[in-house]
XYZ file of N, CA and C in Angstrom:
357
model
N 88.426 -74.686 -147.040
C 88.905 -75.838 -146.635
C 87.968 -76.252 -145.403
N 87.603 -77.288 -145.556
C 86.618 -77.896 -144.451
C 87.249 -79.250 -144.037
N 87.452 -79.355 -142.730
C 87.900 -80.671 -142.061
C 86.755 -81.063 -141.148
N 85.752 -81.695 -141.560
C 84.732 -82.200 -140.776
C 85.034 -83.655 -140.445
N 85.661 -84.068 -139.380
C 86.106 -85.293 -138.837
C 87.066 -86.009 -139.629
N 87.813 -85.132 -140.661
C 88.886 -85.742 -141.534
C 90.144 -86.083 -140.520
N 90.982 -86.939 -141.034
C 92.091 -87.530 -140.428
C 93.057 -86.188 -139.742
N 92.872 -85.053 -140.392
C 93.773 -83.981 -139.898
C 93.044 -83.268 -138.738
N 92.081 -83.545 -138.397
C 91.395 -83.035 -137.228
C 92.093 -83.007 -135.844
N 92.712 -84.424 -135.640
C 93.509 -84.511 -134.575
C 94.723 -83.861 -134.643
N 95.244 -83.802 -135.705
C 96.739 -82.968 -136.117
C 96.224 -81.340 -135.605
N 95.100 -81.001 -136.113
C 94.867 -79.653 -136.100
C 94.521 -79.428 -134.409
N 93.893 -80.203 -133.861
C 93.653 -80.072 -132.279
C 95.027 -79.937 -131.525
N 95.978 -80.649 -131.867
C 97.225 -80.983 -131.431
C 97.969 -79.701 -131.460
N 98.025 -79.231 -132.884
C 98.961 -78.022 -132.927
C 98.265 -76.740 -132.348
N 97.040 -76.711 -132.178
C 96.234 -75.617 -131.647
C 96.405 -75.646 -130.177
N 96.752 -76.876 -129.579
C 97.025 -76.944 -127.999
C 98.466 -76.472 -127.677
N 99.120 -76.253 -128.738
C 100.447 -75.651 -128.461
C 100.527 -74.152 -128.351
N 101.214 -73.746 -127.299
C 101.040 -72.177 -126.914
C 101.829 -71.294 -128.010
N 103.024 -71.797 -128.678
C 103.546 -71.054 -129.505
C 102.901 -71.036 -130.828
N 102.245 -72.127 -131.224
C 101.437 -72.215 -132.578
C 100.284 -71.051 -132.404
N 99.723 -71.069 -131.287
C 98.739 -70.107 -131.096
C 98.990 -68.715 -131.307
N 100.251 -68.492 -130.529
C 100.747 -67.139 -130.593
C 101.141 -66.785 -131.889
N 101.692 -67.756 -132.776
C 102.172 -67.445 -134.192
C 100.863 -66.962 -134.910
N 99.743 -67.855 -134.818
C 98.542 -67.560 -135.585
C 98.125 -66.243 -135.372
N 98.115 -65.854 -134.171
C 97.415 -64.694 -133.734
C 98.229 -63.519 -134.210
N 99.682 -63.521 -133.946
C 100.507 -62.665 -134.475
C 100.403 -62.299 -136.080
N 100.416 -63.531 -136.705
C 100.473 -63.506 -138.030
C 99.108 -63.078 -138.793
N 97.988 -62.899 -137.874
C 96.756 -62.471 -138.190
C 96.768 -60.935 -138.472
N 97.823 -60.133 -137.891
C 97.721 -58.737 -137.978
C 98.292 -58.230 -139.092
N 98.836 -59.186 -140.068
C 99.472 -58.983 -141.280
C 100.678 -59.815 -141.368
N 101.357 -59.856 -142.571
C 102.465 -60.797 -142.881
C 103.572 -60.489 -142.005
N 104.340 -61.555 -141.448
C 105.474 -61.228 -140.660
C 106.532 -62.122 -140.952
N 107.697 -61.643 -140.831
C 108.962 -62.582 -141.022
C 109.082 -63.434 -139.738
N 109.868 -64.516 -139.888
C 110.133 -65.584 -138.875
C 110.700 -64.744 -137.778
N 111.600 -63.732 -138.117
C 112.346 -62.965 -136.909
C 111.375 -62.269 -136.300
N 110.316 -61.493 -136.975
C 109.447 -60.815 -136.192
C 108.563 -61.635 -135.361
N 108.002 -62.723 -135.860
C 107.338 -63.777 -135.164
C 108.046 -64.270 -133.961
N 109.252 -64.387 -134.123
C 110.061 -64.886 -133.016
C 110.092 -63.801 -131.666
N 110.242 -62.473 -132.038
C 110.264 -61.402 -131.223
C 108.802 -61.281 -130.586
N 107.852 -61.173 -131.448
C 106.546 -60.992 -130.977
C 106.055 -62.273 -130.008
N 106.379 -63.422 -130.462
C 105.926 -64.541 -129.624
C 106.826 -64.905 -128.397
N 107.873 -64.220 -128.294
C 108.927 -64.681 -127.306
C 109.230 -66.114 -127.449
N 109.719 -66.379 -128.746
C 110.235 -67.962 -129.017
C 111.543 -67.846 -129.884
N 112.168 -68.953 -129.832
C 113.441 -68.840 -130.476
C 112.957 -69.110 -131.894
N 114.038 -68.604 -132.888
C 113.806 -68.928 -134.364
C 113.389 -70.275 -134.552
N 114.061 -71.424 -134.121
C 114.084 -72.752 -134.271
C 112.499 -73.151 -133.911
N 112.098 -72.731 -132.848
C 110.776 -72.928 -132.334
C 109.655 -72.271 -133.216
N 109.978 -71.121 -133.832
C 109.058 -70.541 -134.889
C 109.104 -71.079 -136.060
N 110.311 -71.698 -136.650
C 110.264 -72.320 -137.849
C 109.722 -73.727 -137.814
N 109.861 -74.476 -136.668
C 109.110 -75.620 -136.405
C 107.700 -75.673 -136.507
N 107.157 -74.577 -135.816
C 105.511 -74.224 -135.640
C 105.204 -73.787 -137.227
N 105.630 -72.913 -137.707
C 105.430 -72.585 -139.044
C 105.379 -73.612 -140.065
N 106.321 -74.468 -139.943
C 106.215 -75.802 -140.910
C 105.059 -76.414 -140.665
N 104.821 -76.893 -139.388
C 103.514 -77.628 -139.143
C 102.243 -76.939 -139.383
N 102.215 -75.513 -139.139
C 100.935 -74.741 -139.539
C 100.879 -74.688 -141.075
N 101.794 -74.539 -141.882
C 101.939 -74.619 -143.048
C 101.229 -75.888 -143.748
N 101.722 -77.209 -143.125
C 101.453 -78.449 -143.703
C 99.814 -78.493 -143.537
N 99.395 -77.947 -142.366
C 97.990 -78.074 -142.158
C 96.998 -76.891 -142.827
N 97.772 -75.854 -143.520
C 97.181 -74.849 -144.442
C 96.601 -74.021 -143.410
N 97.060 -73.718 -142.367
C 96.648 -72.655 -141.368
C 97.490 -71.365 -141.460
N 98.555 -71.441 -142.156
C 99.486 -70.371 -142.314
C 100.001 -70.500 -143.819
N 100.077 -69.272 -144.391
C 100.617 -69.109 -145.783
C 101.821 -68.332 -145.906
N 102.762 -68.730 -146.743
C 104.115 -68.003 -146.817
C 104.054 -67.254 -148.310
N 104.473 -65.914 -148.009
C 104.663 -65.204 -149.085
C 106.166 -64.690 -149.412
N 106.654 -64.808 -150.440
C 108.012 -64.250 -150.819
C 107.960 -62.972 -150.957
N 108.894 -61.992 -150.369
C 108.836 -60.617 -150.981
C 110.178 -60.106 -150.996
N 110.378 -59.092 -151.771
C 111.716 -58.471 -151.977
C 111.810 -57.016 -151.276
N 112.818 -56.936 -150.573
C 112.779 -55.655 -149.748
C 113.444 -54.661 -150.699
N 113.743 -53.329 -150.188
C 114.210 -52.183 -150.843
C 115.691 -52.547 -151.252
N 116.358 -53.362 -150.707
C 117.862 -53.744 -150.916
C 117.972 -55.003 -152.034
N 116.564 -55.287 -152.311
C 116.755 -56.527 -153.212
C 116.918 -57.907 -152.452
N 116.855 -57.905 -151.248
C 117.003 -59.065 -150.424
C 115.527 -59.759 -150.585
N 115.540 -61.132 -150.826
C 114.386 -61.942 -150.724
C 114.112 -62.433 -149.216
N 112.872 -62.453 -148.881
C 112.603 -62.936 -147.599
C 111.124 -63.290 -147.479
N 110.986 -64.415 -146.708
C 109.649 -65.054 -146.452
C 108.804 -64.292 -145.486
N 107.446 -64.003 -145.675
C 106.503 -63.440 -144.781
C 105.483 -64.462 -144.532
N 105.029 -64.604 -143.401
C 103.983 -65.529 -143.022
C 102.648 -64.812 -142.466
N 101.518 -65.104 -143.099
C 100.127 -64.668 -142.520
C 99.223 -65.900 -142.375
N 98.429 -65.586 -141.359
C 97.425 -66.626 -141.048
C 96.485 -66.793 -142.204
N 96.108 -67.913 -142.405
C 95.123 -68.309 -143.376
C 93.758 -68.739 -142.755
N 93.757 -69.010 -141.414
C 92.603 -69.445 -140.599
C 91.694 -68.263 -140.374
N 90.455 -68.348 -140.906
C 89.418 -67.222 -140.552
C 88.440 -67.512 -139.483
N 88.224 -68.890 -139.420
C 87.202 -69.375 -138.365
C 87.495 -70.820 -138.202
N 87.156 -71.208 -136.931
C 87.229 -72.680 -136.404
C 86.106 -73.038 -135.612
N 85.303 -73.982 -135.954
C 84.195 -74.472 -135.108
C 84.194 -75.799 -134.878
N 84.122 -76.014 -133.735
C 84.114 -77.594 -133.052
C 82.541 -77.873 -132.699
N 82.316 -78.991 -133.015
C 80.776 -79.463 -132.810
C 80.973 -80.713 -132.270
N 80.186 -80.838 -131.101
C 80.063 -82.113 -130.334
C 78.508 -82.782 -130.563
N 78.523 -83.837 -131.339
C 77.201 -84.505 -131.852
C 77.396 -85.919 -131.784
N 76.337 -86.462 -130.954
C 76.375 -87.839 -130.688
C 77.606 -88.538 -130.322
N 78.323 -87.790 -129.479
C 79.511 -88.388 -128.922
C 80.783 -88.300 -129.713
N 80.755 -87.564 -130.774
C 81.649 -87.230 -131.778
C 82.124 -85.729 -132.035
N 83.405 -85.482 -131.814
C 83.817 -84.100 -132.307
C 84.023 -83.900 -133.706
N 83.600 -82.930 -134.175
C 83.947 -82.539 -135.541
C 84.483 -81.075 -135.833
N 85.547 -80.856 -136.466
C 86.201 -79.648 -136.754
C 85.783 -79.199 -138.170
N 85.422 -77.924 -138.243
C 85.173 -77.115 -139.503
C 86.188 -76.009 -139.339
N 86.993 -75.815 -140.526
C 87.830 -74.662 -140.642
C 87.342 -73.863 -141.837
N 87.517 -72.592 -141.587
C 87.231 -71.553 -142.783
C 88.434 -70.917 -142.796
N 89.008 -70.761 -144.084
C 90.238 -70.153 -144.413
C 89.858 -68.896 -145.226
N 90.802 -67.887 -145.333
C 90.601 -66.825 -145.908
C 90.032 -67.069 -147.426
N 90.866 -68.044 -148.092
C 90.480 -68.368 -149.420
C 89.000 -68.854 -149.591
N 88.535 -69.677 -148.519
C 87.206 -69.796 -148.654
C 86.262 -68.724 -148.647
N 86.462 -67.639 -147.828
C 85.663 -66.580 -147.729
C 85.804 -65.724 -148.982
N 86.929 -65.737 -149.461
C 86.967 -64.932 -150.865
C 86.225 -65.678 -151.837
N 86.303 -67.151 -152.046
C 85.475 -67.970 -152.899
C 84.001 -67.687 -152.558
N 83.664 -67.631 -151.436
C 82.186 -67.621 -151.008
C 81.688 -66.097 -151.525
N 82.662 -65.076 -151.332
C 82.068 -63.691 -151.896
C 82.088 -63.548 -153.220
N 82.940 -64.259 -153.982
C 82.871 -64.344 -155.458
C 81.569 -65.013 -155.756
N 81.195 -66.058 -155.174
C 80.187 -66.843 -155.621
C 78.841 -65.840 -155.400
N 78.802 -65.331 -154.184
C 77.682 -64.411 -153.725
C 77.526 -63.340 -154.928
N 78.844 -62.847 -155.224
C 78.716 -61.658 -156.264
C 78.296 -62.084 -157.431
N 78.683 -63.138 -158.038
C 78.259 -63.932 -159.251
C 76.618 -63.974 -159.183
N 76.324 -64.660 -158.066
C 74.786 -64.948 -158.017
C 74.001 -63.570 -158.014
N 74.630 -62.413 -157.355
C 73.691 -61.270 -157.339
C 73.605 -60.459 -158.771
N 74.886 -60.926 -159.517
C 74.807 -60.346 -160.951
C 74.136 -61.269 -162.068
N 73.897 -62.419 -161.559
C 73.170 -63.215 -162.328
C 74.239 -64.236 -163.243
N 75.377 -64.291 -162.962
C 76.424 -65.096 -163.781
C 76.339 -66.400 -163.487
N 76.446 -67.173 -164.441
C 76.392 -68.598 -164.156
C 77.699 -69.355 -164.072
């Protein structure tokens, strides 16, 4: 996913300016975490976590996975989708480029296909 000057850039700057959103992204980068675990790790209320998680998901910076634990209970876990973020200032304009984990996997697949000679 690339956002170079797209309308979402200002929303992404806004959410990254939020301390709790940054803490959630960093915590969820260590591996999938439940909202409760994120709440404890980030020292934030569950309401705050759910609000930030929703916004981060809307911006495709956080992914949700549904799992079933040993008791058969379903739960959601969240993991950071953001791999890299680059901000450029050129000719008085800010541009934002995001790399998500899906992009990196796609790039690796393309590279592998190129090395193997697949079309």
